[in-house]
């Protein structure tokens, strides 16, 4: 059976809005800080986790197995108890493959975004997504999500979807 | 009057512990994730802000005025209502100049740490610190702190302290 095809598109804040926040510098939200030594771009992501501030998990991820495009998508997951921020800290591009929240992912509504190494994403609670892929050894992300278990649902696709495009 | 001198030392988690968390990869807290494609280093920083999860501010900072060493320290500040995470996203080194919490900074207890571009810091609530300096145009940080005002106290030094060392 020929796999279904999903092609990468560039991410924009508007296109990603149904799935979460695009974390990037935008001149419309710059404020000066520290005696004008820095521009600051504020309120870029809404953290949304079950529980309190103490339930937030700050972590780093480092790629040890490198993925390549085209990539065969066989599994999506979602986190019903919290949002997830991924911020690149090694300035390397990546992909965000997402589908709207729901009991099961609607594959017809899947989108695949190419994200550059200066842009972070905040995945909204419950959004279906491809587990994060790394495209270079030691590619690294700073992550803000929720501590604790009972927060991951998986969906295995009946047939693979081929993710195409280039970074 | 000859300025007092403060010399940069390399940051370590232990040396920085009285002031906050050093956010770095440490093999003792690595766990596998996403079918072992990534190592994940978890619970690297304790966010501590007045209010709820919704009061957390996720932002980016970009350097527009470049500082140099030696640097004359004339002002310290502290944030009584929340911790502050600074995570470099442009892989460039920086400094963390800190003094223990208290009504006023005890200058005899000041420390100046050199932090590399792969390491973040989480400044504990109330810790006195030098406002962030950038040492390169467009040096950038990802920041997690508290939204809203009434959260900054400043202390102007009677005499400057000269920060020495190299990055």
Coordinates of C-alpha atoms in Angstrom, one line a residue:
Chain A
X1 CA 0.0 0.0 0.0
X2 CA 1.3 3.4 -0.9
X3 CA 1.8 5.5 2.2
X4 CA -0.1 8.7 2.6
X5 CA 1.9 11.8 2.2
X6 CA 2.3 14.9 4.5
X7 CA 4.6 17.7 3.3
X8 CA 6.4 20.2 5.5
X9 CA 5.2 23.8 5.4
X10 CA 7.0 26.8 7.1
X11 CA 5.6 27.6 10.5
X12 CA 3.8 30.9 11.2
X13 CA 2.1 32.1 14.4
X14 CA -1.3 32.1 12.7
X15 CA -0.9 28.7 11.1
X16 CA 0.2 27.2 14.4
X17 CA -2.4 28.9 16.5
X18 CA -4.9 26.0 16.6
X19 CA -2.2 23.8 18.1
X20 CA -0.3 26.2 20.4
X21 CA 2.0 29.2 20.5
X22 CA 5.0 30.0 18.2
X23 CA 7.7 31.4 20.5
X24 CA 9.7 33.9 18.4
X25 CA 10.8 37.5 18.4
X26 CA 8.1 39.8 17.2
X27 CA 8.7 43.5 17.0
X28 CA 5.1 44.2 18.0
X29 CA 5.7 42.9 21.5
X30 CA 9.3 44.2 22.2
X31 CA 9.9 46.2 25.4
X32 CA 13.1 47.6 26.6
X33 CA 14.7 46.2 29.8
X34 CA 17.9 46.5 31.9
X35 CA 18.6 50.1 30.9
X36 CA 17.8 49.3 27.3
X37 CA 20.6 46.8 27.0
X38 CA 18.0 44.2 25.9
X39 CA 14.9 44.0 23.9
X40 CA 12.4 41.7 25.6
X41 CA 9.6 39.9 23.9
X42 CA 7.1 39.0 26.6
X43 CA 4.2 36.6 27.2
X44 CA 5.1 34.3 24.3
X45 CA 3.5 31.1 25.6
X46 CA 0.8 30.1 28.0
X47 CA 1.9 27.3 30.3
X48 CA -1.2 25.2 31.1
X49 CA -0.6 22.2 33.5
X50 CA -2.8 20.4 36.0
X51 CA -1.7 21.4 39.5
X52 CA 0.4 24.3 40.7
X53 CA 3.7 26.0 39.8
X54 CA 5.5 23.2 41.6
X55 CA 4.2 20.7 39.1
X56 CA 6.1 22.3 36.3
X57 CA 9.1 20.3 35.0
X58 CA 12.1 22.2 33.5
X59 CA 14.3 19.9 31.5
X60 CA 16.8 19.6 28.7
X61 CA 16.7 17.1 25.8
X62 CA 19.6 15.9 23.7
X63 CA 19.3 13.9 20.5
X64 CA 21.1 10.6 20.6
X65 CA 19.4 8.9 17.6
X66 CA 19.3 11.0 14.4
X67 CA 16.2 10.9 12.2
X68 CA 16.0 11.7 8.5
X69 CA 13.4 12.9 6.0
X70 CA 11.4 11.4 4.4
X71 CA 10.2 9.9 7.7
X72 CA 7.5 7.3 8.2
X73 CA 5.0 8.4 10.8
X74 CA 3.5 5.5 12.6
X75 CA 2.7 6.9 16.1
X76 CA 1.2 10.1 17.5
X77 CA 0.9 11.0 21.1
X78 CA -0.8 13.6 23.3
X79 CA -0.6 14.9 26.8
X80 CA -4.0 15.5 28.4
X81 CA -2.7 17.1 31.6
X82 CA -0.4 19.8 30.3
X83 CA 1.1 22.0 27.6
X84 CA 4.7 21.5 26.4
X85 CA 7.3 24.1 25.4
X86 CA 10.2 23.1 23.2
X87 CA 12.8 25.8 22.8
X88 CA 15.9 25.0 20.7
X89 CA 19.1 25.8 22.4
X90 CA 21.5 24.6 19.7
X91 CA 20.1 26.7 16.9
X92 CA 19.1 23.8 14.6
X93 CA 15.8 23.4 12.7
X94 CA 13.2 20.8 13.5
X95 CA 9.6 19.8 12.7
X96 CA 6.3 20.0 14.5
X97 CA 3.7 17.5 13.2
X98 CA 0.4 18.1 14.9
X99 CA -3.3 17.2 14.7
X100 CA -6.2 18.8 16.6
X101 CA -7.2 17.6 20.1
X102 CA -9.9 14.9 20.2
X103 CA -10.4 11.3 21.2
X104 CA -8.4 10.2 18.2
X105 CA -6.3 12.2 15.8
X106 CA -8.1 13.3 12.6
X107 CA -5.5 12.4 10.1
X108 CA -7.1 14.6 7.4
X109 CA -6.4 17.6 9.7
X110 CA -2.8 16.8 10.4
X111 CA -0.2 19.6 9.6
X112 CA 3.6 19.4 9.4
X113 CA 5.6 22.5 10.2
X114 CA 9.2 23.3 9.5
X115 CA 10.5 25.3 12.5
X116 CA 13.8 27.2 12.4
X117 CA 16.4 27.0 15.2
X118 CA 15.5 30.4 16.6
X119 CA 11.8 29.5 17.1
X120 CA 10.3 27.6 20.0
X121 CA 6.8 26.0 20.1
X122 CA 4.3 25.6 22.9
X123 CA 2.1 22.6 22.2
X124 CA -1.4 23.1 23.7
X125 CA -2.7 20.5 26.2
X126 CA -4.2 17.6 24.3
X127 CA -2.9 18.3 20.9
X128 CA -1.9 15.2 19.0
X129 CA 1.7 15.3 17.8
X130 CA 4.6 13.3 16.5
X131 CA 7.1 12.6 19.3
X132 CA 10.0 15.0 18.9
X133 CA 12.6 14.1 16.3
X134 CA 16.2 15.2 16.2
X135 CA 17.9 15.8 12.9
X136 CA 21.5 16.2 14.2
X137 CA 23.5 14.4 16.9
X138 CA 23.4 16.4 20.1
X139 CA 20.6 18.7 18.8
X140 CA 19.2 20.1 22.1
X141 CA 15.9 21.6 23.4
X142 CA 14.9 23.3 26.6
X143 CA 11.6 21.9 27.7
X144 CA 8.9 23.2 30.0
X145 CA 6.1 20.7 30.7
X146 CA 4.4 18.9 33.6
X147 CA 6.0 16.6 36.1
X148 CA 4.6 13.1 36.8
X149 CA 3.0 10.3 34.9
X150 CA -0.5 9.5 33.7
X151 CA -0.1 12.2 31.0
X152 CA 0.6 10.4 27.7
X153 CA -1.8 8.8 25.3
X154 CA -0.5 7.1 22.2
X155 CA -2.2 6.4 18.9
X156 CA -0.7 3.9 16.4
X157 CA -1.6 4.6 12.8
X158 CA -3.3 1.9 10.8
X159 CA -1.0 2.8 7.9
X160 CA 2.1 4.9 7.9
X161 CA 2.1 8.5 6.7
X162 CA 5.2 9.6 4.9
X163 CA 6.6 13.0 6.0
X164 CA 8.3 14.8 3.2
X165 CA 10.2 18.0 2.7
X166 CA 13.5 19.4 3.8
X167 CA 14.6 21.4 6.8
Chain B
X1 CA 38.9 56.0 45.2
X2 CA 40.1 52.7 43.8
X3 CA 37.1 50.5 42.9
X4 CA 36.7 47.2 44.7
X5 CA 37.4 44.2 42.6
X6 CA 35.3 41.1 41.8
X7 CA 36.8 38.4 39.7
X8 CA 34.9 35.8 37.5
X9 CA 35.0 32.2 38.6
X10 CA 33.6 29.2 36.6
X11 CA 30.1 28.3 37.6
X12 CA 29.3 24.9 39.2
X13 CA 26.0 23.6 40.5
X14 CA 27.4 23.4 44.0
X15 CA 28.9 26.9 44.0
X16 CA 25.7 28.4 42.6
X17 CA 23.3 26.4 44.9
X18 CA 22.9 29.2 47.5
X19 CA 21.7 31.5 44.7
X20 CA 19.6 29.1 42.6
X21 CA 19.8 26.2 40.0
X22 CA 22.4 25.7 37.4
X23 CA 20.5 24.3 34.3
X24 CA 22.8 21.9 32.5
X25 CA 23.1 18.3 31.2
X26 CA 24.2 16.0 34.0
X27 CA 24.5 12.3 33.3
X28 CA 23.2 11.4 36.7
X29 CA 19.7 12.6 35.8
X30 CA 19.4 11.4 32.2
X31 CA 16.4 9.4 31.2
X32 CA 15.5 8.0 27.8
X33 CA 12.5 9.4 26.0
X34 CA 10.7 9.2 22.6
X35 CA 11.9 5.6 21.9
X36 CA 15.4 6.5 23.1
X37 CA 15.9 9.1 20.4
X38 CA 16.7 11.6 23.1
X39 CA 18.3 11.8 26.5
X40 CA 16.2 14.0 28.8
X41 CA 17.6 15.7 31.9
X42 CA 14.7 16.4 34.1
X43 CA 13.7 18.7 37.0
X44 CA 16.6 21.1 36.5
X45 CA 15.0 24.2 38.0
X46 CA 12.3 25.0 40.6
X47 CA 10.0 27.7 39.3
X48 CA 8.8 29.7 42.3
X49 CA 6.4 32.6 41.7
X50 CA 3.6 34.3 43.6
X51 CA 0.3 33.2 42.2
X52 CA -0.6 30.4 39.8
X53 CA 0.7 28.8 36.6
X54 CA -1.0 31.6 34.7
X55 CA 1.2 34.2 36.3
X56 CA 4.3 32.8 34.6
X57 CA 5.8 34.9 31.9
X58 CA 7.7 33.1 29.0
X59 CA 9.8 35.6 27.1
X60 CA 12.9 36.1 24.9
X61 CA 15.6 38.7 25.4
X62 CA 17.9 40.0 22.7
X63 CA 21.0 42.1 23.4
X64 CA 21.0 45.5 21.7
X65 CA 23.8 47.2 23.7
X66 CA 26.9 45.2 24.2
X67 CA 28.8 45.3 27.5
X68 CA 32.5 44.7 28.0
X69 CA 34.8 43.4 30.7
X70 CA 36.1 44.9 33.0
X71 CA 32.6 46.2 33.9
X72 CA 31.8 48.7 36.6
X73 CA 29.0 47.4 38.8
X74 CA 26.9 50.2 40.2
X75 CA 23.5 48.6 40.6
X76 CA 22.1 45.4 41.9
X77 CA 18.4 44.3 41.8
X78 CA 16.2 41.6 43.2
X79 CA 12.8 40.2 42.5
X80 CA 10.9 39.4 45.8
X81 CA 7.9 37.8 44.0
X82 CA 9.5 35.2 41.8
X83 CA 12.4 33.2 40.5
X84 CA 13.9 33.9 37.1
X85 CA 15.3 31.4 34.6
X86 CA 17.7 32.6 31.9
X87 CA 18.5 30.0 29.2
X88 CA 20.9 31.0 26.4
X89 CA 19.5 30.2 23.0
X90 CA 22.4 31.6 20.9
X91 CA 25.2 29.5 22.6
X92 CA 27.2 32.5 23.9
X93 CA 28.7 32.8 27.4
X94 CA 27.6 35.3 30.0
X95 CA 28.0 36.2 33.6
X96 CA 25.9 35.8 36.8
X97 CA 26.8 38.2 39.5
X98 CA 24.9 37.5 42.7
X99 CA 24.6 38.2 46.4
X100 CA 22.5 36.4 49.0
X101 CA 18.9 37.5 49.7
X102 CA 18.5 40.1 52.4
X103 CA 17.2 43.6 52.9
X104 CA 20.4 44.9 51.3
X105 CA 23.1 43.0 49.4
X106 CA 26.1 42.0 51.5
X107 CA 28.9 43.0 49.1
X108 CA 31.4 40.8 50.9
X109 CA 29.3 37.8 49.9
X110 CA 29.0 38.7 46.3
X111 CA 30.1 36.1 43.7
X112 CA 30.7 36.5 40.0
X113 CA 30.2 33.4 37.8
X114 CA 31.2 32.7 34.2
X115 CA 28.5 30.7 32.6
X116 CA 29.0 29.0 29.2
X117 CA 26.5 29.2 26.3
X118 CA 25.1 25.7 27.0
X119 CA 24.2 26.4 30.6
X120 CA 21.2 28.2 32.0
X121 CA 20.6 29.6 35.4
X122 CA 17.5 29.9 37.7
X123 CA 17.9 32.8 40.1
X124 CA 16.1 32.1 43.3
X125 CA 13.4 34.5 44.5
X126 CA 15.0 37.5 46.3
X127 CA 18.6 36.8 45.3
X128 CA 20.4 40.1 44.6
X129 CA 22.0 40.2 41.1
X130 CA 23.5 42.3 38.4
X131 CA 20.9 43.0 35.7
X132 CA 21.7 40.7 32.8
X133 CA 24.5 41.8 30.5
X134 CA 25.0 40.9 26.9
X135 CA 28.5 40.5 25.4
X136 CA 27.5 40.2 21.8
X137 CA 25.0 41.9 19.6
X138 CA 21.9 39.8 19.3
X139 CA 22.9 37.5 22.2
X140 CA 19.6 35.9 23.2
X141 CA 18.1 34.3 26.2
X142 CA 14.9 32.4 26.8
X143 CA 13.4 33.6 30.1
X144 CA 10.8 32.2 32.5
X145 CA 9.8 34.5 35.3
X146 CA 6.7 36.2 36.8
X147 CA 4.3 38.5 35.0
X148 CA 3.3 41.8 36.4
X149 CA 4.9 44.6 38.3
X150 CA 5.8 45.3 41.9
X151 CA 8.5 42.8 41.7
X152 CA 11.8 44.7 41.4
X153 CA 14.0 46.3 44.1
X154 CA 17.1 48.2 43.2
X155 CA 20.2 48.9 45.3
X156 CA 22.7 51.5 44.1
X157 CA 26.2 50.9 45.3
X158 CA 28.0 53.6 47.3
X159 CA 31.1 52.9 45.2
X160 CA 31.5 50.9 42.1
X161 CA 32.8 47.3 42.1
X162 CA 35.0 46.4 39.1
X163 CA 34.1 43.0 37.5
X164 CA 37.2 41.4 36.1
X165 CA 38.0 38.3 34.2
X166 CA 37.2 37.0 30.7
X167 CA 34.4 35.0 29.2

